[in-house]
């Protein structure tokens, strides 16, 4: 029997897979700095530490035209809205909402709850989840008392003809695991990764171009205490990186990059090592949504 996939993880970290919504005519951005602040198309449909509260992954980005090249700039916070959405416990620490259109069923051969592919604004979203108890035995559904580990995988892919006449081909993937969900657990451990690529081809007043954005993150042994309020990680780290390559016909490619390594050491202040176009500096960051403090 097929049924909607609902992750009932009250009092625990929930990795909900957001829908890739088509909200009508999307916004558009045309500067290189926006390449590090607005998500690639469809990337909101996988799980990651990227994305601000209002970034639904429908904004169309292209390199800056008008004869200029723009600048990556120096963001006041972390890329793509920082970690505020990832650590928004008003929405993260609650049951996963019921998506009536996303029918899912347990597959005994894979030991996973497999969901039917869903079309979201011309992009295909697929997802699955595996539930296991403390002994590692597969479960057909989440059980509030006995499920100890949940693994969620999601993919978004397709080609989107954009409102500006350009075309973007994307493929994104995420794979995340939360352990320590069983009744009586005092802490959760989160591990996971995401990776995505958005390749846009088109023409602006400079000429024909290809713009590629590669985005990804890794969550490594992130430990969160179980409890009320807004707990901060007691250990672990998050590595986030983006590389943008812009090539105009007849010109040499231009590449921009940024990497952020966020390390948690038991307080609400994390260390952030930022490498931008090969230059590294060390900053601090207050969890969940504080500004960067870079000496």
PDB file of N, CA and C in Angstrom, residues 46-139:
ATOM      1  N   UNK A  46      16.801  19.260  -2.562  1.00  0.00           N
ATOM      2  CA  UNK A  46      17.606  18.280  -1.839  1.00  0.00           C
ATOM      3  C   UNK A  46      17.925  18.839  -0.464  1.00  0.00           C
ATOM      4  N   UNK A  47      18.453  18.002   0.400  1.00  0.00           N
ATOM      5  CA  UNK A  47      18.776  18.427   1.755  1.00  0.00           C
ATOM      6  C   UNK A  47      20.201  18.939   1.797  1.00  0.00           C
ATOM      7  N   UNK A  48      20.386  20.108   2.439  1.00  0.00           N
ATOM      8  CA  UNK A  48      21.716  20.684   2.558  1.00  0.00           C
ATOM      9  C   UNK A  48      21.703  21.735   3.648  1.00  0.00           C
ATOM     10  N   UNK A  49      22.873  22.302   3.931  1.00  0.00           N
ATOM     11  CA  UNK A  49      22.968  23.408   4.890  1.00  0.00           C
ATOM     12  C   UNK A  49      22.828  24.746   4.189  1.00  0.00           C
ATOM     13  N   UNK A  50      22.609  24.736   2.854  1.00  0.00           N
ATOM     14  CA  UNK A  50      22.483  25.961   2.092  1.00  0.00           C
ATOM     15  C   UNK A  50      21.035  26.435   2.054  1.00  0.00           C
ATOM     16  N   UNK A  51      20.870  27.729   1.803  1.00  0.00           N
ATOM     17  CA  UNK A  51      19.543  28.260   1.544  1.00  0.00           C
ATOM     18  C   UNK A  51      18.998  29.098   2.671  1.00  0.00           C
ATOM     19  N   UNK A  52      18.637  30.331   2.364  1.00  0.00           N
ATOM     20  CA  UNK A  52      18.012  31.205   3.338  1.00  0.00           C
ATOM     21  C   UNK A  52      16.547  30.852   3.514  1.00  0.00           C
ATOM     22  N   UNK A  53      15.903  31.538   4.436  1.00  0.00           N
ATOM     23  CA  UNK A  53      14.517  31.238   4.756  1.00  0.00           C
ATOM     24  C   UNK A  53      13.594  31.371   3.552  1.00  0.00           C
ATOM     25  N   UNK A  54      13.887  32.321   2.654  1.00  0.00           N
ATOM     26  CA  UNK A  54      12.982  32.601   1.545  1.00  0.00           C
ATOM     27  C   UNK A  54      13.511  32.128   0.200  1.00  0.00           C
ATOM     28  N   UNK A  55      14.593  31.357   0.189  1.00  0.00           N
ATOM     29  CA  UNK A  55      15.182  30.891  -1.057  1.00  0.00           C
ATOM     30  C   UNK A  55      14.586  29.529  -1.400  1.00  0.00           C
ATOM     31  N   UNK A  56      13.682  29.505  -2.392  1.00  0.00           N
ATOM     32  CA  UNK A  56      13.028  28.254  -2.765  1.00  0.00           C
ATOM     33  C   UNK A  56      13.646  27.611  -3.999  1.00  0.00           C
ATOM     34  N   UNK A  57      14.799  28.123  -4.422  1.00  0.00           N
ATOM     35  CA  UNK A  57      15.506  27.506  -5.535  1.00  0.00           C
ATOM     36  C   UNK A  57      14.876  27.754  -6.891  1.00  0.00           C
ATOM     37  N   UNK A  58      14.091  28.845  -7.046  1.00  0.00           N
ATOM     38  CA  UNK A  58      13.488  29.154  -8.344  1.00  0.00           C
ATOM     39  C   UNK A  58      14.084  30.401  -8.983  1.00  0.00           C
ATOM     40  N   UNK A  59      15.025  31.066  -8.307  1.00  0.00           N
ATOM     41  CA  UNK A  59      15.618  32.283  -8.863  1.00  0.00           C
ATOM     42  C   UNK A  59      16.568  31.941 -10.009  1.00  0.00           C
ATOM     43  N   UNK A  60      16.413  32.624 -11.127  1.00  0.00           N
ATOM     44  CA  UNK A  60      17.264  32.397 -12.292  1.00  0.00           C
ATOM     45  C   UNK A  60      18.494  33.289 -12.212  1.00  0.00           C
ATOM     46  N   UNK A  61      19.678  32.653 -12.213  1.00  0.00           N
ATOM     47  CA  UNK A  61      20.922  33.418 -12.149  1.00  0.00           C
ATOM     48  C   UNK A  61      21.656  33.306 -13.482  1.00  0.00           C
ATOM     49  N   UNK A  62      22.249  34.429 -13.915  1.00  0.00           N
ATOM     50  CA  UNK A  62      23.112  34.463 -15.088  1.00  0.00           C
ATOM     51  C   UNK A  62      24.295  35.370 -14.782  1.00  0.00           C
ATOM     52  N   UNK A  63      25.409  35.221 -15.503  1.00  0.00           N
ATOM     53  CA  UNK A  63      26.541  36.125 -15.280  1.00  0.00           C
ATOM     54  C   UNK A  63      26.165  37.541 -15.669  1.00  0.00           C
ATOM     55  N   UNK A  64      26.878  38.493 -15.139  1.00  0.00           N
ATOM     56  CA  UNK A  64      26.575  39.892 -15.383  1.00  0.00           C
ATOM     57  C   UNK A  64      26.933  40.288 -16.807  1.00  0.00           C
ATOM     58  N   UNK A  65      26.010  40.961 -17.454  1.00  0.00           N
ATOM     59  CA  UNK A  65      26.262  41.474 -18.794  1.00  0.00           C
ATOM     60  C   UNK A  65      26.660  42.929 -18.729  1.00  0.00           C
ATOM     61  N   UNK A  66      26.190  43.727 -19.650  1.00  0.00           N
ATOM     62  CA  UNK A  66      26.446  45.166 -19.703  1.00  0.00           C
ATOM     63  C   UNK A  66      27.931  45.479 -19.767  1.00  0.00           C
ATOM     64  N   UNK A  67      28.725  44.524 -20.291  1.00  0.00           N
ATOM     65  CA  UNK A  67      30.151  44.778 -20.495  1.00  0.00           C
ATOM     66  C   UNK A  67      30.976  44.702 -19.232  1.00  0.00           C
ATOM     67  N   UNK A  68      30.377  44.300 -18.107  1.00  0.00           N
ATOM     68  CA  UNK A  68      31.126  44.246 -16.856  1.00  0.00           C
ATOM     69  C   UNK A  68      31.306  42.826 -16.387  1.00  0.00           C
ATOM     70  N   UNK A  69      32.132  42.651 -15.370  1.00  0.00           N
ATOM     71  CA  UNK A  69      32.351  41.322 -14.831  1.00  0.00           C
ATOM     72  C   UNK A  69      31.884  41.187 -13.403  1.00  0.00           C
ATOM     73  N   UNK A  70      31.548  42.294 -12.750  1.00  0.00           N
ATOM     74  CA  UNK A  70      31.077  42.208 -11.382  1.00  0.00           C
ATOM     75  C   UNK A  70      32.166  41.787 -10.423  1.00  0.00           C
ATOM     76  N   UNK A  71      31.750  41.475  -9.223  1.00  0.00           N
ATOM     77  CA  UNK A  71      32.699  41.045  -8.186  1.00  0.00           C
ATOM     78  C   UNK A  71      31.996  40.118  -7.236  1.00  0.00           C
ATOM     79  N   UNK A  72      32.721  39.144  -6.741  1.00  0.00           N
ATOM     80  CA  UNK A  72      32.131  38.231  -5.767  1.00  0.00           C
ATOM     81  C   UNK A  72      31.749  38.965  -4.494  1.00  0.00           C
ATOM     82  N   UNK A  73      32.435  40.029  -4.203  1.00  0.00           N
ATOM     83  CA  UNK A  73      32.100  40.783  -3.001  1.00  0.00           C
ATOM     84  C   UNK A  73      32.574  40.072  -1.744  1.00  0.00           C
ATOM     85  N   UNK A  74      32.188  40.612  -0.607  1.00  0.00           N
ATOM     86  CA  UNK A  74      32.576  40.058   0.680  1.00  0.00           C
ATOM     87  C   UNK A  74      31.328  39.945   1.539  1.00  0.00           C
ATOM     88  N   UNK A  75      30.608  38.795   1.469  1.00  0.00           N
ATOM     89  CA  UNK A  75      29.364  38.661   2.205  1.00  0.00           C
ATOM     90  C   UNK A  75      29.552  38.889   3.698  1.00  0.00           C
ATOM     91  N   UNK A  76      28.530  39.480   4.327  1.00  0.00           N
ATOM     92  CA  UNK A  76      28.588  39.703   5.763  1.00  0.00           C
ATOM     93  C   UNK A  76      28.338  38.418   6.538  1.00  0.00           C
ATOM     94  N   UNK A  77      27.800  37.428   5.865  1.00  0.00           N
ATOM     95  CA  UNK A  77      27.536  36.142   6.497  1.00  0.00           C
ATOM     96  C   UNK A  77      28.026  35.006   5.633  1.00  0.00           C
ATOM     97  N   UNK A  78      27.597  33.806   5.978  1.00  0.00           N
ATOM     98  CA  UNK A  78      27.947  32.644   5.187  1.00  0.00           C
ATOM     99  C   UNK A  78      27.155  32.640   3.885  1.00  0.00           C
ATOM    100  N   UNK A  79      27.597  31.821   2.947  1.00  0.00           N
ATOM    101  CA  UNK A  79      26.947  31.773   1.643  1.00  0.00           C
ATOM    102  C   UNK A  79      25.508  31.291   1.731  1.00  0.00           C
ATOM    103  N   UNK A  80      24.710  31.747   0.775  1.00  0.00           N
ATOM    104  CA  UNK A  80      23.351  31.255   0.567  1.00  0.00           C
ATOM    105  C   UNK A  80      22.504  31.301   1.840  1.00  0.00           C
ATOM    106  N   UNK A  81      22.537  32.440   2.512  1.00  0.00           N
ATOM    107  CA  UNK A  81      21.706  32.587   3.695  1.00  0.00           C
ATOM    108  C   UNK A  81      22.283  31.991   4.952  1.00  0.00           C
ATOM    109  N   UNK A  82      23.497  31.470   4.873  1.00  0.00           N
ATOM    110  CA  UNK A  82      24.134  30.936   6.072  1.00  0.00           C
ATOM    111  C   UNK A  82      23.489  29.650   6.548  1.00  0.00           C
ATOM    112  N   UNK A  83      23.536  29.422   7.869  1.00  0.00           N
ATOM    113  CA  UNK A  83      23.010  28.201   8.475  1.00  0.00           C
ATOM    114  C   UNK A  83      21.678  28.421   9.174  1.00  0.00           C
ATOM    115  N   UNK A  84      21.085  29.604   8.993  1.00  0.00           N
ATOM    116  CA  UNK A  84      19.868  29.930   9.727  1.00  0.00           C
ATOM    117  C   UNK A  84      18.749  28.937   9.442  1.00  0.00           C
ATOM    118  N   UNK A  85      18.591  28.560   8.172  1.00  0.00           N
ATOM    119  CA  UNK A  85      17.527  27.621   7.828  1.00  0.00           C
ATOM    120  C   UNK A  85      17.819  26.236   8.379  1.00  0.00           C
ATOM    121  N   UNK A  86      19.083  25.831   8.318  1.00  0.00           N
ATOM    122  CA  UNK A  86      19.472  24.521   8.828  1.00  0.00           C
ATOM    123  C   UNK A  86      19.230  24.420  10.329  1.00  0.00           C
ATOM    124  N   UNK A  87      19.463  25.518  11.041  1.00  0.00           N
ATOM    125  CA  UNK A  87      19.285  25.522  12.491  1.00  0.00           C
ATOM    126  C   UNK A  87      18.014  26.237  12.934  1.00  0.00           C
ATOM    127  N   UNK A  88      17.033  26.356  12.062  1.00  0.00           N
ATOM    128  CA  UNK A  88      15.755  26.953  12.438  1.00  0.00           C
ATOM    129  C   UNK A  88      14.911  25.877  13.108  1.00  0.00           C
ATOM    130  N   UNK A  89      14.984  25.797  14.409  1.00  0.00           N
ATOM    131  CA  UNK A  89      14.346  24.705  15.111  1.00  0.00           C
ATOM    132  C   UNK A  89      12.829  24.846  15.200  1.00  0.00           C
ATOM    133  N   UNK A  90      12.292  26.002  14.777  1.00  0.00           N
ATOM    134  CA  UNK A  90      10.840  26.115  14.695  1.00  0.00           C
ATOM    135  C   UNK A  90      10.288  25.232  13.587  1.00  0.00           C
ATOM    136  N   UNK A  91      11.072  25.039  12.520  1.00  0.00           N
ATOM    137  CA  UNK A  91      10.617  24.213  11.403  1.00  0.00           C
ATOM    138  C   UNK A  91      11.364  22.893  11.311  1.00  0.00           C
ATOM    139  N   UNK A  92      12.626  22.870  11.750  1.00  0.00           N
ATOM    140  CA  UNK A  92      13.406  21.646  11.633  1.00  0.00           C
ATOM    141  C   UNK A  92      13.002  20.630  12.688  1.00  0.00           C
ATOM    142  N   UNK A  93      12.776  21.075  13.910  1.00  0.00           N
ATOM    143  CA  UNK A  93      12.414  20.154  14.977  1.00  0.00           C
ATOM    144  C   UNK A  93      10.897  20.021  15.060  1.00  0.00           C
ATOM    145  N   UNK A  94      10.327  19.446  14.035  1.00  0.00           N
ATOM    146  CA  UNK A  94       8.882  19.201  14.016  1.00  0.00           C
ATOM    147  C   UNK A  94       8.599  18.084  13.029  1.00  0.00           C
ATOM    148  N   UNK A  95       7.419  17.482  13.079  1.00  0.00           N
ATOM    149  CA  UNK A  95       7.124  16.410  12.128  1.00  0.00           C
ATOM    150  C   UNK A  95       7.211  16.905  10.689  1.00  0.00           C
ATOM    151  N   UNK A  96       7.670  16.018   9.816  1.00  0.00           N
ATOM    152  CA  UNK A  96       7.739  16.346   8.402  1.00  0.00           C
ATOM    153  C   UNK A  96       6.328  16.510   7.865  1.00  0.00           C
ATOM    154  N   UNK A  97       6.021  17.596   7.142  1.00  0.00           N
ATOM    155  CA  UNK A  97       4.660  17.817   6.663  1.00  0.00           C
ATOM    156  C   UNK A  97       4.229  16.772   5.645  1.00  0.00           C
ATOM    157  N   UNK A  98       2.947  16.460   5.644  1.00  0.00           N
ATOM    158  CA  UNK A  98       2.384  15.472   4.742  1.00  0.00           C
ATOM    159  C   UNK A  98       2.256  16.072   3.336  1.00  0.00           C
ATOM    160  N   UNK A  99       2.955  15.497   2.365  1.00  0.00           N
ATOM    161  CA  UNK A  99       2.816  15.916   0.979  1.00  0.00           C
ATOM    162  C   UNK A  99       1.965  14.864   0.272  1.00  0.00           C
ATOM    163  N   UNK A 100       0.678  15.165   0.104  1.00  0.00           N
ATOM    164  CA  UNK A 100      -0.272  14.177  -0.389  1.00  0.00           C
ATOM    165  C   UNK A 100       0.092  13.643  -1.764  1.00  0.00           C
ATOM    166  N   UNK A 101       0.836  14.434  -2.560  1.00  0.00           N
ATOM    167  CA  UNK A 101       1.158  14.002  -3.921  1.00  0.00           C
ATOM    168  C   UNK A 101       2.373  13.090  -3.972  1.00  0.00           C
ATOM    169  N   UNK A 102       3.122  13.013  -2.883  1.00  0.00           N
ATOM    170  CA  UNK A 102       4.357  12.234  -2.867  1.00  0.00           C
ATOM    171  C   UNK A 102       4.075  10.845  -2.293  1.00  0.00           C
ATOM    172  N   UNK A 103       3.580   9.937  -3.098  1.00  0.00           N
ATOM    173  CA  UNK A 103       3.211   8.607  -2.616  1.00  0.00           C
ATOM    174  C   UNK A 103       4.449   7.737  -2.505  1.00  0.00           C
ATOM    175  N   UNK A 104       4.547   7.041  -1.401  1.00  0.00           N
ATOM    176  CA  UNK A 104       5.725   6.259  -1.081  1.00  0.00           C
ATOM    177  C   UNK A 104       5.302   4.881  -0.575  1.00  0.00           C
ATOM    178  N   UNK A 105       6.182   3.895  -0.736  1.00  0.00           N
ATOM    179  CA  UNK A 105       5.900   2.554  -0.257  1.00  0.00           C
ATOM    180  C   UNK A 105       7.204   1.864   0.110  1.00  0.00           C
ATOM    181  N   UNK A 106       7.129   0.948   1.062  1.00  0.00           N
ATOM    182  CA  UNK A 106       8.303   0.202   1.499  1.00  0.00           C
ATOM    183  C   UNK A 106       8.665  -0.844   0.460  1.00  0.00           C
ATOM    184  N   UNK A 107       9.944  -0.906   0.107  1.00  0.00           N
ATOM    185  CA  UNK A 107      10.467  -1.885  -0.836  1.00  0.00           C
ATOM    186  C   UNK A 107      11.317  -2.882  -0.048  1.00  0.00           C
ATOM    187  N   UNK A 108      10.834  -4.114   0.045  1.00  0.00           N
ATOM    188  CA  UNK A 108      11.533  -5.115   0.844  1.00  0.00           C
ATOM    189  C   UNK A 108      12.904  -5.460   0.311  1.00  0.00           C
ATOM    190  N   UNK A 109      13.110  -5.351  -0.998  1.00  0.00           N
ATOM    191  CA  UNK A 109      14.401  -5.715  -1.573  1.00  0.00           C
ATOM    192  C   UNK A 109      15.483  -4.693  -1.234  1.00  0.00           C
ATOM    193  N   UNK A 110      15.112  -3.411  -1.153  1.00  0.00           N
ATOM    194  CA  UNK A 110      16.088  -2.370  -0.836  1.00  0.00           C
ATOM    195  C   UNK A 110      16.077  -2.000   0.642  1.00  0.00           C
ATOM    196  N   UNK A 111      14.994  -2.362   1.342  1.00  0.00           N
ATOM    197  CA  UNK A 111      14.870  -1.987   2.746  1.00  0.00           C
ATOM    198  C   UNK A 111      14.603  -0.509   2.937  1.00  0.00           C
ATOM    199  N   UNK A 112      14.090   0.143   1.868  1.00  0.00           N
ATOM    200  CA  UNK A 112      13.854   1.579   1.916  1.00  0.00           C
ATOM    201  C   UNK A 112      12.401   1.890   1.575  1.00  0.00           C
ATOM    202  N   UNK A 113      11.936   3.023   2.071  1.00  0.00           N
ATOM    203  CA  UNK A 113      10.660   3.571   1.653  1.00  0.00           C
ATOM    204  C   UNK A 113      10.944   4.405   0.402  1.00  0.00           C
ATOM    205  N   UNK A 114      10.430   3.949  -0.744  1.00  0.00           N
ATOM    206  CA  UNK A 114      10.699   4.587  -2.025  1.00  0.00           C
ATOM    207  C   UNK A 114       9.498   5.432  -2.442  1.00  0.00           C
ATOM    208  N   UNK A 115       9.763   6.669  -2.855  1.00  0.00           N
ATOM    209  CA  UNK A 115       8.696   7.570  -3.280  1.00  0.00           C
ATOM    210  C   UNK A 115       8.660   7.681  -4.798  1.00  0.00           C
ATOM    211  N   UNK A 116       7.456   7.813  -5.338  1.00  0.00           N
ATOM    212  CA  UNK A 116       7.316   8.001  -6.772  1.00  0.00           C
ATOM    213  C   UNK A 116       7.946   9.334  -7.192  1.00  0.00           C
ATOM    214  N   UNK A 117       8.562   9.383  -8.371  1.00  0.00           N
ATOM    215  CA  UNK A 117       9.101  10.662  -8.863  1.00  0.00           C
ATOM    216  C   UNK A 117       7.989  11.707  -8.962  1.00  0.00           C
ATOM    217  N   UNK A 118       8.367  12.947  -8.645  1.00  0.00           N
ATOM    218  CA  UNK A 118       7.418  14.041  -8.667  1.00  0.00           C
ATOM    219  C   UNK A 118       7.958  15.134  -9.575  1.00  0.00           C
ATOM    220  N   UNK A 119       7.088  15.712 -10.408  1.00  0.00           N
ATOM    221  CA  UNK A 119       7.480  16.829 -11.251  1.00  0.00           C
ATOM    222  C   UNK A 119       7.231  18.130 -10.513  1.00  0.00           C
ATOM    223  N   UNK A 120       8.292  18.928 -10.360  1.00  0.00           N
ATOM    224  CA  UNK A 120       8.191  20.220  -9.697  1.00  0.00           C
ATOM    225  C   UNK A 120       8.721  21.287 -10.648  1.00  0.00           C
ATOM    226  N   UNK A 121       7.808  21.963 -11.315  1.00  0.00           N
ATOM    227  CA  UNK A 121       8.210  23.041 -12.208  1.00  0.00           C
ATOM    228  C   UNK A 121       9.087  22.587 -13.345  1.00  0.00           C
ATOM    229  N   UNK A 122       8.873  21.366 -13.851  1.00  0.00           N
ATOM    230  CA  UNK A 122       9.668  20.863 -14.961  1.00  0.00           C
ATOM    231  C   UNK A 122      10.897  20.087 -14.538  1.00  0.00           C
ATOM    232  N   UNK A 123      11.175  20.010 -13.252  1.00  0.00           N
ATOM    233  CA  UNK A 123      12.298  19.225 -12.733  1.00  0.00           C
ATOM    234  C   UNK A 123      11.755  17.987 -12.029  1.00  0.00           C
ATOM    235  N   UNK A 124      12.489  16.889 -12.116  1.00  0.00           N
ATOM    236  CA  UNK A 124      12.054  15.633 -11.514  1.00  0.00           C
ATOM    237  C   UNK A 124      12.718  15.438 -10.156  1.00  0.00           C
ATOM    238  N   UNK A 125      11.893  15.212  -9.142  1.00  0.00           N
ATOM    239  CA  UNK A 125      12.370  15.001  -7.777  1.00  0.00           C
ATOM    240  C   UNK A 125      12.098  13.552  -7.384  1.00  0.00           C
ATOM    241  N   UNK A 126      13.131  12.849  -6.932  1.00  0.00           N
ATOM    242  CA  UNK A 126      12.952  11.505  -6.392  1.00  0.00           C
ATOM    243  C   UNK A 126      13.547  11.465  -4.995  1.00  0.00           C
ATOM    244  N   UNK A 127      12.951  10.652  -4.136  1.00  0.00           N
ATOM    245  CA  UNK A 127      13.439  10.578  -2.763  1.00  0.00           C
ATOM    246  C   UNK A 127      13.136   9.217  -2.164  1.00  0.00           C
ATOM    247  N   UNK A 128      13.895   8.873  -1.144  1.00  0.00           N
ATOM    248  CA  UNK A 128      13.672   7.624  -0.427  1.00  0.00           C
ATOM    249  C   UNK A 128      14.216   7.769   0.982  1.00  0.00           C
ATOM    250  N   UNK A 129      13.785   6.871   1.855  1.00  0.00           N
ATOM    251  CA  UNK A 129      14.248   6.903   3.241  1.00  0.00           C
ATOM    252  C   UNK A 129      14.402   5.485   3.756  1.00  0.00           C
ATOM    253  N   UNK A 130      15.356   5.293   4.646  1.00  0.00           N
ATOM    254  CA  UNK A 130      15.542   4.016   5.320  1.00  0.00           C
ATOM    255  C   UNK A 130      15.447   4.248   6.819  1.00  0.00           C
ATOM    256  N   UNK A 131      14.654   3.411   7.500  1.00  0.00           N
ATOM    257  CA  UNK A 131      14.478   3.497   8.948  1.00  0.00           C
ATOM    258  C   UNK A 131      15.025   2.220   9.576  1.00  0.00           C
ATOM    259  N   UNK A 132      15.859   2.344  10.588  1.00  0.00           N
ATOM    260  CA  UNK A 132      16.386   1.173  11.283  1.00  0.00           C
ATOM    261  C   UNK A 132      16.309   1.380  12.782  1.00  0.00           C
ATOM    262  N   UNK A 133      16.212   0.262  13.525  1.00  0.00           N
ATOM    263  CA  UNK A 133      16.174   0.348  14.978  1.00  0.00           C
ATOM    264  C   UNK A 133      17.593   0.317  15.536  1.00  0.00           C
ATOM    265  N   UNK A 134      17.715   0.240  16.846  1.00  0.00           N
ATOM    266  CA  UNK A 134      19.025   0.300  17.491  1.00  0.00           C
ATOM    267  C   UNK A 134      19.906  -0.893  17.132  1.00  0.00           C
ATOM    268  N   UNK A 135      19.291  -1.985  16.653  1.00  0.00           N
ATOM    269  CA  UNK A 135      20.051  -3.172  16.259  1.00  0.00           C
ATOM    270  C   UNK A 135      20.407  -3.144  14.775  1.00  0.00           C
ATOM    271  N   UNK A 136      19.978  -2.103  14.070  1.00  0.00           N
ATOM    272  CA  UNK A 136      20.262  -2.006  12.654  1.00  0.00           C
ATOM    273  C   UNK A 136      19.271  -2.727  11.769  1.00  0.00           C
ATOM    274  N   UNK A 137      18.165  -3.193  12.341  1.00  0.00           N
ATOM    275  CA  UNK A 137      17.150  -3.900  11.566  1.00  0.00           C
ATOM    276  C   UNK A 137      16.244  -2.904  10.853  1.00  0.00           C
ATOM    277  N   UNK A 138      15.931  -3.201   9.590  1.00  0.00           N
ATOM    278  CA  UNK A 138      15.100  -2.310   8.785  1.00  0.00           C
ATOM    279  C   UNK A 138      13.669  -2.266   9.308  1.00  0.00           C
ATOM    280  N   UNK A 139      13.067  -1.078   9.204  1.00  0.00           N
ATOM    281  CA  UNK A 139      11.674  -0.882   9.592  1.00  0.00           C
ATOM    282  C   UNK A 139      10.905  -0.313   8.397  1.00  0.00           C
TER     283      UNK A 139
END
